[in-house]
Amino acid sequence: MKDRIIGSLPTVVLGLLIAIAPRTFAPVCEFAAKHSSGKEHMSGMKGSGGMDHMNHMGQAGKAMGEAHQHMACYWTAQASLGIGILLLVIGLLALFMNSQIRTGLNLSAALIYVLEISIVTVLIGTCKNEEMSCNVYAMPTLLALSCIGILAIGAAIFLDQRKRPELQKAAA
């Protein structure tokens, strides 16, 4: 049971962090603009008004019934929400499964972490300006969480495979 918890808990915690990070403690631009409320949230944009120029996000086009155009980092945050929830569910399922199924779940979680890295860097990406909140906070946070997740998955698979020969000998 201890190996199950040690192997599954990081996926649960990291999945939760990946889901909430772009909206809270490592915000992408649109969420940073909503939370800044006049404060200069951006480290590299002091004197330029910070995110004040983005306070209209979410308001543009509403009066005319038009669809609102979001920046790329917004869609990265949306994808990260789904990926984080999926990782959380996989981690919870792994708590209750045998070692063979847990190994399969862990392999799928490792691929999902790679997908998160791809979404943040290549598939969707973030804003072009390197000083924007998504590049200063969200991108490094999501990349670090995903890399830590891959390492944790490697350790979990090692723990599951370490006990497997003992089970095979007992079955024979």
Short mmCIF file of N, CA and C in Angstrom, two decimals:
data_model
loop_
_atom_site.label_atom_id
_atom_site.label_comp_id
_atom_site.label_asym_id
_atom_site.label_seq_id
_atom_site.Cartn_x
_atom_site.Cartn_y
_atom_site.Cartn_z
N MET A 1 0.83 -1.20 0.00
CA MET A 1 0.00 0.00 0.00
C MET A 1 0.86 1.25 0.00
N LYS A 2 2.00 1.20 0.70
CA LYS A 2 2.88 2.36 0.76
C LYS A 2 3.42 2.70 -0.63
N ASP A 3 3.78 1.68 -1.42
CA ASP A 3 4.26 1.92 -2.78
C ASP A 3 3.18 2.52 -3.66
N ARG A 4 1.94 2.10 -3.44
CA ARG A 4 0.83 2.67 -4.21
C ARG A 4 0.69 4.16 -3.94
N ILE A 5 0.76 4.53 -2.68
CA ILE A 5 0.63 5.94 -2.31
C ILE A 5 1.81 6.74 -2.83
N ILE A 6 3.02 6.21 -2.63
CA ILE A 6 4.22 6.91 -3.09
C ILE A 6 4.20 7.05 -4.61
N GLY A 7 3.71 6.05 -5.31
CA GLY A 7 3.67 6.09 -6.77
C GLY A 7 2.54 6.93 -7.33
N SER A 8 1.43 7.05 -6.62
CA SER A 8 0.25 7.73 -7.15
C SER A 8 0.10 9.17 -6.68
N LEU A 9 0.52 9.45 -5.47
CA LEU A 9 0.33 10.79 -4.90
C LEU A 9 0.97 11.90 -5.73
N PRO A 10 2.20 11.73 -6.25
CA PRO A 10 2.76 12.81 -7.08
C PRO A 10 1.92 13.13 -8.31
N THR A 11 1.33 12.12 -8.94
CA THR A 11 0.50 12.37 -10.11
C THR A 11 -0.76 13.13 -9.73
N VAL A 12 -1.33 12.80 -8.59
CA VAL A 12 -2.53 13.51 -8.12
C VAL A 12 -2.19 14.97 -7.83
N VAL A 13 -1.13 15.20 -7.07
CA VAL A 13 -0.74 16.56 -6.68
C VAL A 13 -0.31 17.38 -7.90
N LEU A 14 0.54 16.80 -8.74
CA LEU A 14 1.01 17.53 -9.92
C LEU A 14 -0.12 17.78 -10.90
N GLY A 15 -1.05 16.84 -11.03
CA GLY A 15 -2.22 17.06 -11.89
C GLY A 15 -3.04 18.24 -11.40
N LEU A 16 -3.25 18.31 -10.09
CA LEU A 16 -3.99 19.43 -9.51
C LEU A 16 -3.24 20.74 -9.74
N LEU A 17 -1.94 20.73 -9.53
CA LEU A 17 -1.15 21.96 -9.73
C LEU A 17 -1.14 22.39 -11.19
N ILE A 18 -1.03 21.45 -12.12
CA ILE A 18 -1.06 21.80 -13.55
C ILE A 18 -2.43 22.39 -13.92
N ALA A 19 -3.49 21.88 -13.33
CA ALA A 19 -4.83 22.38 -13.63
C ALA A 19 -5.04 23.80 -13.13
N ILE A 20 -4.54 24.11 -11.93
CA ILE A 20 -4.84 25.42 -11.34
C ILE A 20 -3.75 26.47 -11.55
N ALA A 21 -2.54 26.07 -11.86
CA ALA A 21 -1.43 27.03 -11.96
C ALA A 21 -1.70 28.18 -12.94
N PRO A 22 -2.15 27.92 -14.17
CA PRO A 22 -2.33 29.03 -15.11
C PRO A 22 -3.44 30.00 -14.73
N ARG A 23 -4.25 29.64 -13.75
CA ARG A 23 -5.34 30.51 -13.31
C ARG A 23 -5.07 31.18 -11.98
N THR A 24 -4.06 30.72 -11.25
CA THR A 24 -3.87 31.24 -9.90
C THR A 24 -2.45 31.72 -9.66
N PHE A 25 -1.56 30.87 -9.20
CA PHE A 25 -0.25 31.31 -8.74
C PHE A 25 0.77 31.49 -9.86
N ALA A 26 0.52 31.00 -11.06
CA ALA A 26 1.39 31.21 -12.22
C ALA A 26 0.51 31.57 -13.41
N PRO A 27 -0.14 32.74 -13.35
CA PRO A 27 -1.20 33.03 -14.32
C PRO A 27 -0.70 33.34 -15.73
N VAL A 28 -1.53 32.94 -16.70
CA VAL A 28 -1.32 33.40 -18.06
C VAL A 28 -1.87 34.83 -18.14
N CYS A 29 -1.64 35.49 -19.25
CA CYS A 29 -1.92 36.93 -19.36
C CYS A 29 -3.35 37.32 -19.00
N GLU A 30 -4.34 36.64 -19.53
CA GLU A 30 -5.72 37.04 -19.28
C GLU A 30 -6.11 36.88 -17.81
N PHE A 31 -5.65 35.82 -17.17
CA PHE A 31 -5.96 35.63 -15.76
C PHE A 31 -5.14 36.59 -14.89
N ALA A 32 -3.93 36.94 -15.33
CA ALA A 32 -3.12 37.92 -14.61
C ALA A 32 -3.79 39.28 -14.68
N ALA A 33 -4.37 39.62 -15.83
CA ALA A 33 -5.06 40.90 -15.98
C ALA A 33 -6.28 40.97 -15.08
N LYS A 34 -6.99 39.86 -14.94
CA LYS A 34 -8.18 39.84 -14.08
C LYS A 34 -7.81 39.95 -12.61
N HIS A 35 -6.65 39.36 -12.23
CA HIS A 35 -6.25 39.35 -10.82
C HIS A 35 -5.41 40.56 -10.43
N SER A 36 -4.86 41.28 -11.41
CA SER A 36 -3.93 42.36 -11.07
C SER A 36 -4.65 43.54 -10.44
N SER A 37 -5.85 43.84 -10.86
CA SER A 37 -6.67 44.94 -10.33
C SER A 37 -5.85 46.20 -10.06
N GLY A 38 -5.13 46.62 -11.09
CA GLY A 38 -4.37 47.86 -10.99
C GLY A 38 -2.95 47.70 -10.51
N LYS A 39 -2.59 46.55 -9.98
CA LYS A 39 -1.23 46.34 -9.51
C LYS A 39 -0.35 45.99 -10.70
N GLU A 40 0.92 46.31 -10.61
CA GLU A 40 1.85 45.92 -11.65
C GLU A 40 2.33 44.52 -11.34
N HIS A 41 1.67 43.57 -11.93
CA HIS A 41 1.95 42.15 -11.66
C HIS A 41 3.17 41.66 -12.42
N MET A 42 3.47 42.34 -13.50
CA MET A 42 4.55 41.87 -14.37
C MET A 42 5.90 42.36 -13.86
N SER A 43 6.84 41.46 -13.74
CA SER A 43 8.18 41.84 -13.26
C SER A 43 8.92 42.65 -14.30
N GLY A 44 8.75 42.35 -15.56
CA GLY A 44 9.51 43.03 -16.61
C GLY A 44 8.78 44.20 -17.23
N MET A 45 7.61 44.58 -16.73
CA MET A 45 6.85 45.64 -17.37
C MET A 45 6.62 46.83 -16.45
N LYS A 46 7.47 47.05 -15.49
CA LYS A 46 7.33 48.20 -14.60
C LYS A 46 7.46 49.48 -15.42
N GLY A 47 6.62 50.42 -15.12
CA GLY A 47 6.66 51.69 -15.83
C GLY A 47 5.88 51.68 -17.13
N SER A 48 5.46 50.52 -17.58
CA SER A 48 4.72 50.45 -18.84
C SER A 48 3.23 50.24 -18.59
N GLY A 49 2.83 50.31 -17.32
CA GLY A 49 1.43 50.12 -17.01
C GLY A 49 1.07 48.67 -16.71
N GLY A 50 2.06 47.81 -16.70
CA GLY A 50 1.82 46.41 -16.37
C GLY A 50 0.79 45.79 -17.28
N MET A 51 -0.22 45.23 -16.69
CA MET A 51 -1.26 44.55 -17.46
C MET A 51 -2.50 45.43 -17.61
N ASP A 52 -2.40 46.72 -17.28
CA ASP A 52 -3.57 47.59 -17.33
C ASP A 52 -4.18 47.65 -18.72
N HIS A 53 -3.34 47.58 -19.75
CA HIS A 53 -3.85 47.65 -21.11
C HIS A 53 -4.69 46.43 -21.48
N MET A 54 -4.69 45.42 -20.63
CA MET A 54 -5.43 44.20 -20.94
C MET A 54 -6.70 44.06 -20.12
N ASN A 55 -7.08 45.09 -19.38
CA ASN A 55 -8.27 44.99 -18.54
C ASN A 55 -9.55 44.81 -19.35
N HIS A 56 -9.48 45.10 -20.63
CA HIS A 56 -10.64 44.92 -21.49
C HIS A 56 -10.86 43.47 -21.89
N MET A 57 -9.92 42.56 -21.56
CA MET A 57 -10.05 41.16 -21.96
C MET A 57 -11.36 40.60 -21.42
N GLY A 58 -12.05 39.91 -22.25
CA GLY A 58 -13.32 39.35 -21.85
C GLY A 58 -14.48 40.30 -22.10
N GLN A 59 -14.21 41.58 -22.34
CA GLN A 59 -15.25 42.56 -22.59
C GLN A 59 -15.40 42.87 -24.07
N ALA A 60 -14.31 42.72 -24.83
CA ALA A 60 -14.34 43.07 -26.25
C ALA A 60 -15.35 42.21 -26.99
N GLY A 61 -16.16 42.85 -27.77
CA GLY A 61 -17.09 42.12 -28.61
C GLY A 61 -18.39 41.73 -27.92
N LYS A 62 -18.48 41.85 -26.60
CA LYS A 62 -19.71 41.43 -25.92
C LYS A 62 -20.88 42.34 -26.30
N ALA A 63 -20.60 43.63 -26.45
CA ALA A 63 -21.67 44.56 -26.76
C ALA A 63 -22.24 44.29 -28.15
N MET A 64 -21.40 43.86 -29.07
CA MET A 64 -21.85 43.64 -30.43
C MET A 64 -22.17 42.17 -30.70
N GLY A 65 -22.05 41.31 -29.70
CA GLY A 65 -22.36 39.91 -29.87
C GLY A 65 -21.31 39.14 -30.64
N GLU A 66 -20.12 39.70 -30.75
CA GLU A 66 -19.05 39.03 -31.49
C GLU A 66 -18.33 38.04 -30.59
N ALA A 67 -17.70 37.06 -31.21
CA ALA A 67 -16.87 36.11 -30.47
C ALA A 67 -15.59 36.81 -30.04
N HIS A 68 -15.15 36.52 -28.84
CA HIS A 68 -13.94 37.14 -28.31
C HIS A 68 -12.72 36.36 -28.75
N GLN A 69 -11.69 37.06 -29.21
CA GLN A 69 -10.44 36.43 -29.61
C GLN A 69 -9.52 36.36 -28.41
N HIS A 70 -9.12 35.16 -28.03
CA HIS A 70 -8.21 34.97 -26.91
C HIS A 70 -6.79 34.81 -27.42
N MET A 71 -5.85 35.15 -26.56
CA MET A 71 -4.45 34.95 -26.89
C MET A 71 -4.11 33.47 -26.76
N ALA A 72 -2.97 33.07 -27.34
CA ALA A 72 -2.56 31.66 -27.32
C ALA A 72 -2.41 31.13 -25.90
N CYS A 73 -1.90 31.97 -25.00
CA CYS A 73 -1.68 31.49 -23.64
C CYS A 73 -2.99 31.13 -22.93
N TYR A 74 -4.08 31.78 -23.31
CA TYR A 74 -5.39 31.43 -22.75
C TYR A 74 -5.74 29.98 -23.10
N TRP A 75 -5.51 29.61 -24.35
CA TRP A 75 -5.82 28.25 -24.79
C TRP A 75 -4.86 27.24 -24.18
N THR A 76 -3.63 27.65 -23.92
CA THR A 76 -2.70 26.79 -23.20
C THR A 76 -3.23 26.53 -21.79
N ALA A 77 -3.77 27.56 -21.15
CA ALA A 77 -4.35 27.40 -19.81
C ALA A 77 -5.57 26.47 -19.86
N GLN A 78 -6.39 26.60 -20.90
CA GLN A 78 -7.55 25.72 -21.03
C GLN A 78 -7.11 24.26 -21.20
N ALA A 79 -6.13 24.04 -22.06
CA ALA A 79 -5.62 22.68 -22.28
C ALA A 79 -4.99 22.13 -21.00
N SER A 80 -4.28 22.98 -20.27
CA SER A 80 -3.64 22.55 -19.02
C SER A 80 -4.68 22.16 -17.98
N LEU A 81 -5.81 22.83 -17.98
CA LEU A 81 -6.89 22.45 -17.07
C LEU A 81 -7.35 21.02 -17.35
N GLY A 82 -7.60 20.72 -18.61
CA GLY A 82 -8.02 19.36 -18.98
C GLY A 82 -6.95 18.32 -18.70
N ILE A 83 -5.72 18.64 -19.01
CA ILE A 83 -4.62 17.71 -18.77
C ILE A 83 -4.43 17.48 -17.28
N GLY A 84 -4.52 18.53 -16.49
CA GLY A 84 -4.37 18.39 -15.04
C GLY A 84 -5.45 17.52 -14.44
N ILE A 85 -6.69 17.71 -14.88
CA ILE A 85 -7.79 16.89 -14.38
C ILE A 85 -7.60 15.43 -14.78
N LEU A 86 -7.16 15.21 -16.02
CA LEU A 86 -6.91 13.84 -16.48
C LEU A 86 -5.81 13.18 -15.64
N LEU A 87 -4.74 13.90 -15.35
CA LEU A 87 -3.66 13.35 -14.52
C LEU A 87 -4.15 13.06 -13.10
N LEU A 88 -4.98 13.94 -12.57
CA LEU A 88 -5.54 13.73 -11.23
C LEU A 88 -6.36 12.44 -11.19
N VAL A 89 -7.18 12.22 -12.20
CA VAL A 89 -8.01 11.01 -12.26
C VAL A 89 -7.13 9.77 -12.41
N ILE A 90 -6.11 9.84 -13.26
CA ILE A 90 -5.20 8.69 -13.43
C ILE A 90 -4.49 8.38 -12.11
N GLY A 91 -4.06 9.41 -11.40
CA GLY A 91 -3.41 9.19 -10.11
C GLY A 91 -4.33 8.55 -9.09
N LEU A 92 -5.59 8.98 -9.07
CA LEU A 92 -6.55 8.38 -8.15
C LEU A 92 -6.87 6.93 -8.53
N LEU A 93 -6.99 6.66 -9.81
CA LEU A 93 -7.22 5.28 -10.25
C LEU A 93 -6.05 4.38 -9.89
N ALA A 94 -4.84 4.90 -10.03
CA ALA A 94 -3.64 4.10 -9.76
C ALA A 94 -3.56 3.69 -8.29
N LEU A 95 -4.19 4.44 -7.41
CA LEU A 95 -4.20 4.07 -5.99
C LEU A 95 -4.87 2.73 -5.74
N PHE A 96 -5.84 2.39 -6.58
CA PHE A 96 -6.68 1.22 -6.30
C PHE A 96 -6.43 0.04 -7.24
N MET A 97 -5.44 0.14 -8.12
CA MET A 97 -5.19 -0.91 -9.11
C MET A 97 -3.99 -1.76 -8.73
N ASN A 98 -3.91 -2.95 -9.35
CA ASN A 98 -2.74 -3.81 -9.13
C ASN A 98 -1.54 -3.25 -9.89
N SER A 99 -0.37 -3.83 -9.68
CA SER A 99 0.86 -3.24 -10.21
C SER A 99 0.92 -3.23 -11.73
N GLN A 100 0.35 -4.23 -12.40
CA GLN A 100 0.38 -4.24 -13.87
C GLN A 100 -0.47 -3.11 -14.45
N ILE A 101 -1.65 -2.94 -13.93
CA ILE A 101 -2.52 -1.86 -14.40
C ILE A 101 -1.92 -0.52 -14.02
N ARG A 102 -1.37 -0.43 -12.82
CA ARG A 102 -0.74 0.81 -12.36
C ARG A 102 0.42 1.20 -13.28
N THR A 103 1.19 0.22 -13.73
CA THR A 103 2.29 0.51 -14.66
C THR A 103 1.74 1.08 -15.97
N GLY A 104 0.66 0.52 -16.47
CA GLY A 104 0.03 1.06 -17.68
C GLY A 104 -0.49 2.47 -17.47
N LEU A 105 -1.12 2.71 -16.33
CA LEU A 105 -1.61 4.06 -16.02
C LEU A 105 -0.45 5.04 -15.91
N ASN A 106 0.64 4.59 -15.30
CA ASN A 106 1.81 5.47 -15.16
C ASN A 106 2.44 5.78 -16.51
N LEU A 107 2.48 4.79 -17.41
CA LEU A 107 3.01 5.05 -18.75
C LEU A 107 2.13 6.06 -19.49
N SER A 108 0.81 5.92 -19.34
CA SER A 108 -0.08 6.90 -19.98
C SER A 108 0.10 8.28 -19.36
N ALA A 109 0.30 8.34 -18.05
CA ALA A 109 0.53 9.64 -17.40
C ALA A 109 1.83 10.27 -17.89
N ALA A 110 2.87 9.46 -18.11
CA ALA A 110 4.13 9.99 -18.63
C ALA A 110 3.92 10.60 -20.01
N LEU A 111 3.13 9.94 -20.85
CA LEU A 111 2.84 10.49 -22.18
C LEU A 111 2.01 11.77 -22.08
N ILE A 112 1.14 11.84 -21.10
CA ILE A 112 0.34 13.05 -20.91
C ILE A 112 1.22 14.20 -20.44
N TYR A 113 2.21 13.93 -19.59
CA TYR A 113 3.16 14.97 -19.21
C TYR A 113 3.93 15.47 -20.43
N VAL A 114 4.31 14.56 -21.32
CA VAL A 114 5.00 14.96 -22.56
C VAL A 114 4.05 15.81 -23.42
N LEU A 115 2.78 15.45 -23.46
CA LEU A 115 1.79 16.26 -24.19
C LEU A 115 1.71 17.66 -23.60
N GLU A 116 1.72 17.77 -22.28
CA GLU A 116 1.67 19.09 -21.63
C GLU A 116 2.89 19.93 -22.03
N ILE A 117 4.06 19.31 -22.04
CA ILE A 117 5.27 20.03 -22.47
C ILE A 117 5.11 20.48 -23.91
N SER A 118 4.58 19.62 -24.76
CA SER A 118 4.38 19.97 -26.17
C SER A 118 3.37 21.09 -26.35
N ILE A 119 2.31 21.07 -25.58
CA ILE A 119 1.29 22.12 -25.68
C ILE A 119 1.88 23.47 -25.28
N VAL A 120 2.63 23.49 -24.20
CA VAL A 120 3.20 24.75 -23.70
C VAL A 120 4.26 25.30 -24.66
N THR A 121 5.03 24.43 -25.28
CA THR A 121 6.16 24.90 -26.08
C THR A 121 5.89 24.95 -27.58
N VAL A 122 5.15 23.99 -28.13
CA VAL A 122 5.04 23.88 -29.58
C VAL A 122 3.60 23.94 -30.09
N LEU A 123 2.73 23.12 -29.56
CA LEU A 123 1.40 22.96 -30.14
C LEU A 123 0.54 24.22 -30.03
N ILE A 124 0.45 24.81 -28.86
CA ILE A 124 -0.32 26.05 -28.67
C ILE A 124 0.64 27.18 -28.32
N GLY A 125 1.44 26.99 -27.30
CA GLY A 125 2.44 28.00 -26.93
C GLY A 125 1.90 29.10 -26.05
N THR A 126 2.66 30.17 -26.01
CA THR A 126 2.33 31.34 -25.20
C THR A 126 2.51 32.58 -26.05
N CYS A 127 2.42 33.74 -25.44
CA CYS A 127 2.56 35.01 -26.16
C CYS A 127 3.97 35.18 -26.72
N LYS A 128 4.08 36.01 -27.73
CA LYS A 128 5.38 36.26 -28.36
C LYS A 128 6.28 37.12 -27.48
N ASN A 129 5.70 38.03 -26.72
CA ASN A 129 6.47 38.94 -25.87
C ASN A 129 7.02 38.17 -24.67
N GLU A 130 8.32 38.17 -24.51
CA GLU A 130 8.96 37.41 -23.44
C GLU A 130 8.68 37.96 -22.05
N GLU A 131 8.19 39.20 -21.96
CA GLU A 131 7.93 39.82 -20.67
C GLU A 131 6.50 39.60 -20.17
N MET A 132 5.68 38.96 -20.97
CA MET A 132 4.29 38.74 -20.58
C MET A 132 4.22 37.70 -19.46
N SER A 133 3.15 37.77 -18.71
CA SER A 133 2.96 36.89 -17.55
C SER A 133 3.05 35.41 -17.90
N CYS A 134 2.53 35.06 -19.06
CA CYS A 134 2.54 33.64 -19.43
C CYS A 134 3.96 33.13 -19.63
N ASN A 135 4.85 33.97 -20.14
CA ASN A 135 6.24 33.55 -20.35
C ASN A 135 7.08 33.66 -19.08
N VAL A 136 6.73 34.59 -18.21
CA VAL A 136 7.50 34.80 -16.98
C VAL A 136 7.10 33.78 -15.90
N TYR A 137 5.81 33.48 -15.79
CA TYR A 137 5.32 32.63 -14.71
C TYR A 137 4.78 31.27 -15.18
N ALA A 138 3.80 31.30 -16.07
CA ALA A 138 3.07 30.08 -16.42
C ALA A 138 3.94 29.06 -17.15
N MET A 139 4.63 29.47 -18.19
CA MET A 139 5.40 28.50 -18.97
C MET A 139 6.46 27.79 -18.15
N PRO A 140 7.32 28.51 -17.40
CA PRO A 140 8.31 27.77 -16.61
C PRO A 140 7.68 26.87 -15.54
N THR A 141 6.58 27.32 -14.96
CA THR A 141 5.92 26.51 -13.93
C THR A 141 5.36 25.22 -14.52
N LEU A 142 4.66 25.33 -15.64
CA LEU A 142 4.07 24.14 -16.26
C LEU A 142 5.15 23.18 -16.76
N LEU A 143 6.23 23.73 -17.31
CA LEU A 143 7.32 22.86 -17.77
C LEU A 143 7.99 22.16 -16.60
N ALA A 144 8.21 22.88 -15.51
CA ALA A 144 8.85 22.27 -14.33
C ALA A 144 7.95 21.19 -13.73
N LEU A 145 6.66 21.48 -13.60
CA LEU A 145 5.73 20.48 -13.05
C LEU A 145 5.69 19.23 -13.92
N SER A 146 5.71 19.42 -15.23
CA SER A 146 5.67 18.27 -16.14
C SER A 146 6.94 17.45 -16.06
N CYS A 147 8.08 18.11 -15.99
CA CYS A 147 9.36 17.38 -15.88
C CYS A 147 9.44 16.63 -14.55
N ILE A 148 9.01 17.26 -13.48
CA ILE A 148 8.97 16.58 -12.18
C ILE A 148 8.03 15.38 -12.26
N GLY A 149 6.91 15.55 -12.95
CA GLY A 149 5.97 14.45 -13.12
C GLY A 149 6.57 13.27 -13.86
N ILE A 150 7.33 13.53 -14.90
CA ILE A 150 7.98 12.45 -15.65
C ILE A 150 8.96 11.71 -14.76
N LEU A 151 9.73 12.44 -13.96
CA LEU A 151 10.66 11.80 -13.03
C LEU A 151 9.92 10.97 -11.98
N ALA A 152 8.82 11.52 -11.46
CA ALA A 152 8.04 10.79 -10.46
C ALA A 152 7.42 9.52 -11.05
N ILE A 153 7.00 9.60 -12.30
CA ILE A 153 6.44 8.42 -12.98
C ILE A 153 7.52 7.35 -13.15
N GLY A 154 8.72 7.78 -13.50
CA GLY A 154 9.83 6.82 -13.61
C GLY A 154 10.07 6.10 -12.30
N ALA A 155 10.03 6.84 -11.20
CA ALA A 155 10.21 6.22 -9.88
C ALA A 155 9.05 5.28 -9.55
N ALA A 156 7.83 5.68 -9.90
CA ALA A 156 6.66 4.83 -9.62
C ALA A 156 6.73 3.53 -10.41
N ILE A 157 7.13 3.62 -11.67
CA ILE A 157 7.25 2.41 -12.48
C ILE A 157 8.35 1.51 -11.92
N PHE A 158 9.44 2.12 -11.48
CA PHE A 158 10.52 1.34 -10.86
C PHE A 158 10.02 0.61 -9.62
N LEU A 159 9.25 1.30 -8.78
CA LEU A 159 8.70 0.66 -7.57
C LEU A 159 7.78 -0.51 -7.93
N ASP A 160 6.95 -0.31 -8.95
CA ASP A 160 6.03 -1.38 -9.35
C ASP A 160 6.77 -2.57 -9.95
N GLN A 161 7.78 -2.31 -10.76
CA GLN A 161 8.52 -3.39 -11.42
C GLN A 161 9.46 -4.12 -10.46
N ARG A 162 9.90 -3.43 -9.44
CA ARG A 162 10.80 -4.03 -8.45
C ARG A 162 10.12 -5.21 -7.74
N LYS A 163 8.85 -5.09 -7.47
CA LYS A 163 8.13 -6.15 -6.75
C LYS A 163 7.56 -7.21 -7.69
N ARG A 164 7.56 -6.95 -8.95
CA ARG A 164 6.94 -7.86 -9.91
C ARG A 164 7.60 -9.23 -9.98
N PRO A 165 8.94 -9.36 -10.00
CA PRO A 165 9.54 -10.71 -10.03
C PRO A 165 9.14 -11.55 -8.83
N GLU A 166 8.97 -10.92 -7.68
CA GLU A 166 8.54 -11.66 -6.49
C GLU A 166 7.16 -12.26 -6.70
N LEU A 167 6.28 -11.50 -7.33
CA LEU A 167 4.93 -11.99 -7.58
C LEU A 167 4.94 -13.12 -8.61
N GLN A 168 5.80 -13.01 -9.61
CA GLN A 168 5.87 -14.05 -10.63
C GLN A 168 6.42 -15.35 -10.05
N LYS A 169 7.40 -15.26 -9.15
CA LYS A 169 7.95 -16.46 -8.52
C LYS A 169 6.90 -17.13 -7.63
N ALA A 170 6.10 -16.33 -6.95
CA ALA A 170 5.08 -16.87 -6.07
C ALA A 170 3.98 -17.57 -6.87
N ALA A 171 3.69 -17.06 -8.06
CA ALA A 171 2.64 -17.64 -8.89
C ALA A 171 3.09 -18.95 -9.53
N ALA A 172 4.39 -19.12 -9.72
CA ALA A 172 4.91 -20.33 -10.40
C ALA A 172 4.96 -21.52 -9.52
#
